Coordinates of C-alpha atoms in Angstrom, one line a residue:
X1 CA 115.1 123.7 129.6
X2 CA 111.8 122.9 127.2
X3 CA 113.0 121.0 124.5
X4 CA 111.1 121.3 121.2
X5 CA 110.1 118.4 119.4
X6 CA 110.6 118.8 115.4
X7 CA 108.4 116.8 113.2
X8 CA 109.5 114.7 109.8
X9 CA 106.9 114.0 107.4
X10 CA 107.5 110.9 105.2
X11 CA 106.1 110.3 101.8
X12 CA 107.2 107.7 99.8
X13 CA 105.7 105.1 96.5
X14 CA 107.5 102.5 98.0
X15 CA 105.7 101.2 102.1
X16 CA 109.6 99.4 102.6
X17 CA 111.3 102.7 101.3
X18 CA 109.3 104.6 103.8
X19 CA 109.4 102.2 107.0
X20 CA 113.3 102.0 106.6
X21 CA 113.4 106.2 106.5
X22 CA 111.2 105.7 109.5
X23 CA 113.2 103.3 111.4
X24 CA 116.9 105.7 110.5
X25 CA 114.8 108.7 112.1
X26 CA 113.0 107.5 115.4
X27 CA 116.3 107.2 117.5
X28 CA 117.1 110.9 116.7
X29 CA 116.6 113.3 119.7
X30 CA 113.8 115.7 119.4
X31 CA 112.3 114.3 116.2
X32 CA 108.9 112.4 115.6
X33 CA 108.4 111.0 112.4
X34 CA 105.2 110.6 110.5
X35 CA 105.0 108.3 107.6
X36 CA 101.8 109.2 105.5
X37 CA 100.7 106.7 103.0
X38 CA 99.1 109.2 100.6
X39 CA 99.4 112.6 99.8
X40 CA 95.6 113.2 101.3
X41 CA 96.7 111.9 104.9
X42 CA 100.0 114.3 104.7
X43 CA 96.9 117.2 103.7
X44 CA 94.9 116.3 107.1
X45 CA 98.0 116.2 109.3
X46 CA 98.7 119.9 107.6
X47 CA 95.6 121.3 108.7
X48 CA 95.9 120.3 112.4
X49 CA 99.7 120.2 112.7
X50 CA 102.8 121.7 111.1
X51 CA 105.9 119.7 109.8
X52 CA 109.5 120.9 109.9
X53 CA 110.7 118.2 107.2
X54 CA 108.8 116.8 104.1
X55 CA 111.0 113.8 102.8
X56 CA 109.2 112.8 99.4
X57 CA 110.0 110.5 96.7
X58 CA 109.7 112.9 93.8
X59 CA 107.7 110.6 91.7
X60 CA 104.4 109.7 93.7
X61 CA 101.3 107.7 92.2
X62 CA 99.4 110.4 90.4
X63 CA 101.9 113.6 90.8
X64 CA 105.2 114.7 91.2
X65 CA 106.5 116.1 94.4
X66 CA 106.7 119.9 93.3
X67 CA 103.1 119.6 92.5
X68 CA 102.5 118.3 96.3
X69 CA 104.3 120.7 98.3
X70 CA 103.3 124.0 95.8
X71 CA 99.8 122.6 96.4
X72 CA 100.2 122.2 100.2
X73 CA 102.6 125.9 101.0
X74 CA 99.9 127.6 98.5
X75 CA 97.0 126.7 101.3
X76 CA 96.7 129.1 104.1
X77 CA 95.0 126.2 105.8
X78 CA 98.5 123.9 105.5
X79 CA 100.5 124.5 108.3
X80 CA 103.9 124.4 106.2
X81 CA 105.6 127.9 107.5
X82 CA 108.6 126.3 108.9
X83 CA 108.4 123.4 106.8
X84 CA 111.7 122.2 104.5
X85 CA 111.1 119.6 101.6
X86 CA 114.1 116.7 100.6
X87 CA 113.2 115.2 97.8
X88 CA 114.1 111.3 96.5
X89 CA 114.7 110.6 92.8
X90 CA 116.3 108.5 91.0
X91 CA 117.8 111.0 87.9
X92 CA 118.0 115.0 87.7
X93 CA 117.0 116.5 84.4
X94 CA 117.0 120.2 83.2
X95 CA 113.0 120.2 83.5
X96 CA 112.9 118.6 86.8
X97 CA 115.4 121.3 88.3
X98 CA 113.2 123.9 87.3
X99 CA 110.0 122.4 88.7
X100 CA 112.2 121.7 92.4
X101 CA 113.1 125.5 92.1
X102 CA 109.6 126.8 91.2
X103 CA 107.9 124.6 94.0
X104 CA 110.5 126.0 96.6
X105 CA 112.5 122.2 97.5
X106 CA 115.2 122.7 99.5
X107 CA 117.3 119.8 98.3
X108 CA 117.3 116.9 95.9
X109 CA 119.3 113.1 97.1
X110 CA 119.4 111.0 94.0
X111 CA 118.7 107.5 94.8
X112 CA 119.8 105.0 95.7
X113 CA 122.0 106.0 98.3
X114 CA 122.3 105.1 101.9
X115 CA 119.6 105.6 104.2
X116 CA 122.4 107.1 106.9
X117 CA 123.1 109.8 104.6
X118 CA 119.5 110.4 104.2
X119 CA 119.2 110.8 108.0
X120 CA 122.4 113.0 108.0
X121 CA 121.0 115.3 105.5
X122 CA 117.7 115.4 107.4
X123 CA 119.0 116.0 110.6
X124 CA 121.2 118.8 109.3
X125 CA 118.4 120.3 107.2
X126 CA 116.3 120.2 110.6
X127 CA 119.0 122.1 112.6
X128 CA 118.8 124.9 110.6
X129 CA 117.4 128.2 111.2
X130 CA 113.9 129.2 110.1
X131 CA 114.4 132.1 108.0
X132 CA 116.7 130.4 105.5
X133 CA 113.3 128.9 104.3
X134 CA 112.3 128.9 100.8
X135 CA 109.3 129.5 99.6
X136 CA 107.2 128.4 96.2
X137 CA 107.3 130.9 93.5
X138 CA 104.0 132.9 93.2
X139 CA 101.8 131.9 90.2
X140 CA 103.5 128.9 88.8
X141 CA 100.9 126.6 88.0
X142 CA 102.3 123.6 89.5
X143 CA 99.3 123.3 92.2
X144 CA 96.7 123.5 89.7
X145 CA 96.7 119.8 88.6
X146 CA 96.7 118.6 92.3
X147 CA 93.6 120.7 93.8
X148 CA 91.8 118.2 91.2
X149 CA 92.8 115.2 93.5
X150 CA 93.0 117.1 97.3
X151 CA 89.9 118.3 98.1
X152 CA 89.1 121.2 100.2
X153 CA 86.5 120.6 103.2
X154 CA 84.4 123.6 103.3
X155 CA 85.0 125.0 106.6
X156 CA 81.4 124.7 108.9
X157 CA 80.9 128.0 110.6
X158 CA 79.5 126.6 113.8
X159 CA 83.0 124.9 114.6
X160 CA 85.7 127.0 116.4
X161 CA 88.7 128.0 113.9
X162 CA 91.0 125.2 116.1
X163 CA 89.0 122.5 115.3
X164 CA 89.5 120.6 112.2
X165 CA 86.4 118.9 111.0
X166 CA 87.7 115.1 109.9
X167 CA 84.3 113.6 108.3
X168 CA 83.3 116.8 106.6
X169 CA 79.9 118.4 107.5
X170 CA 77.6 116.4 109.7
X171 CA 73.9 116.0 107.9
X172 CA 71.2 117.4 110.3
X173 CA 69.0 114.5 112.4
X174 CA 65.8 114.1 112.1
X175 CA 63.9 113.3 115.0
X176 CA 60.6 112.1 114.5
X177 CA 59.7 112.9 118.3
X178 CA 60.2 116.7 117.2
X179 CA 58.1 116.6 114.2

């Protein structure tokens, strides 16, 4: 029987946060985990490959985490159909549960907390079935800030629609042997 391979996205402020997340996930069966240092590297995975768990500290550099993922499941480019967000935090307020309900989070762990119940809450979230997805609610204005900082590369019509162009558009050549 073909297994399948499910796919954890880390994003955390903190590298040692992240690398011990890492480290409680890569003995699971059937998972890969991908830590992404920045929000722009999760954004590049997204366009070539899709991710069935986000875990995200809710606070990031420059933005919050329901500005990430309603950024990232508002581009048809992103590859976030199956995808479930968990995000970290260290206090729940009344504003904060209504931005992790617009952006369509699946679940909040308040920190700190151990990083075994972290992997028991991701493995549980990734053994559920796909249609008990949520989904960002239409029109809520939490992607607008971040399209400021991830920038779209303008697809190039010569390429294929499977192939992701990494370096943005190549600059024609001149060749003075053709002038």
């Amino acid at each position: 029987m073909l297994r399948t391979l499910k796919v954890v996205g880390i994003v955390a402020q903190n590298k040692a946060l992240g690398s011990i997340l890492a480290m409680m996930l890569k003995d699971t069966p059937d998972v890969r985990v991908r830590v992404f240092e920045t929000h722009k590297a999760l954004q590049v995975y997204l366009r070539i490959a899709p991710i069935h768990l986000l875990l995200c500290d809710y606070q990031l550099d420059d933005m919050s985490c329901p500005q990430l993922v309603s950024s990232v499941k508002s581009n048809p480019q992103m590859h976030t159909e199956n995808m479930q967000i968990i995000a970290l935090t260290r206090k729940v307020d009344r504003a904060m549960q209504r931005q992790v309900g617009l952006a369509g989070i699946d679940e909040v762990i308040v920190k700190p907390t151990s990083p075994a119940y972290i992997r028991e809450r991701a493995i549980a979230r990734l053994e559920q079935p796909a249609k008990y997805k949520r989904v960002p609610a239409q029109n809520s204005g939490l992607a607008a800030r971040v399209d400021a900082y991830i920038e779209t590369i303008a697809q190039n019509r010569d390429l294929p629609e499977n192939v992701v162009p990494l370096f943005g558009q190549k600059q024609p050549e001149q060749h003075p042997e053709l002038v």
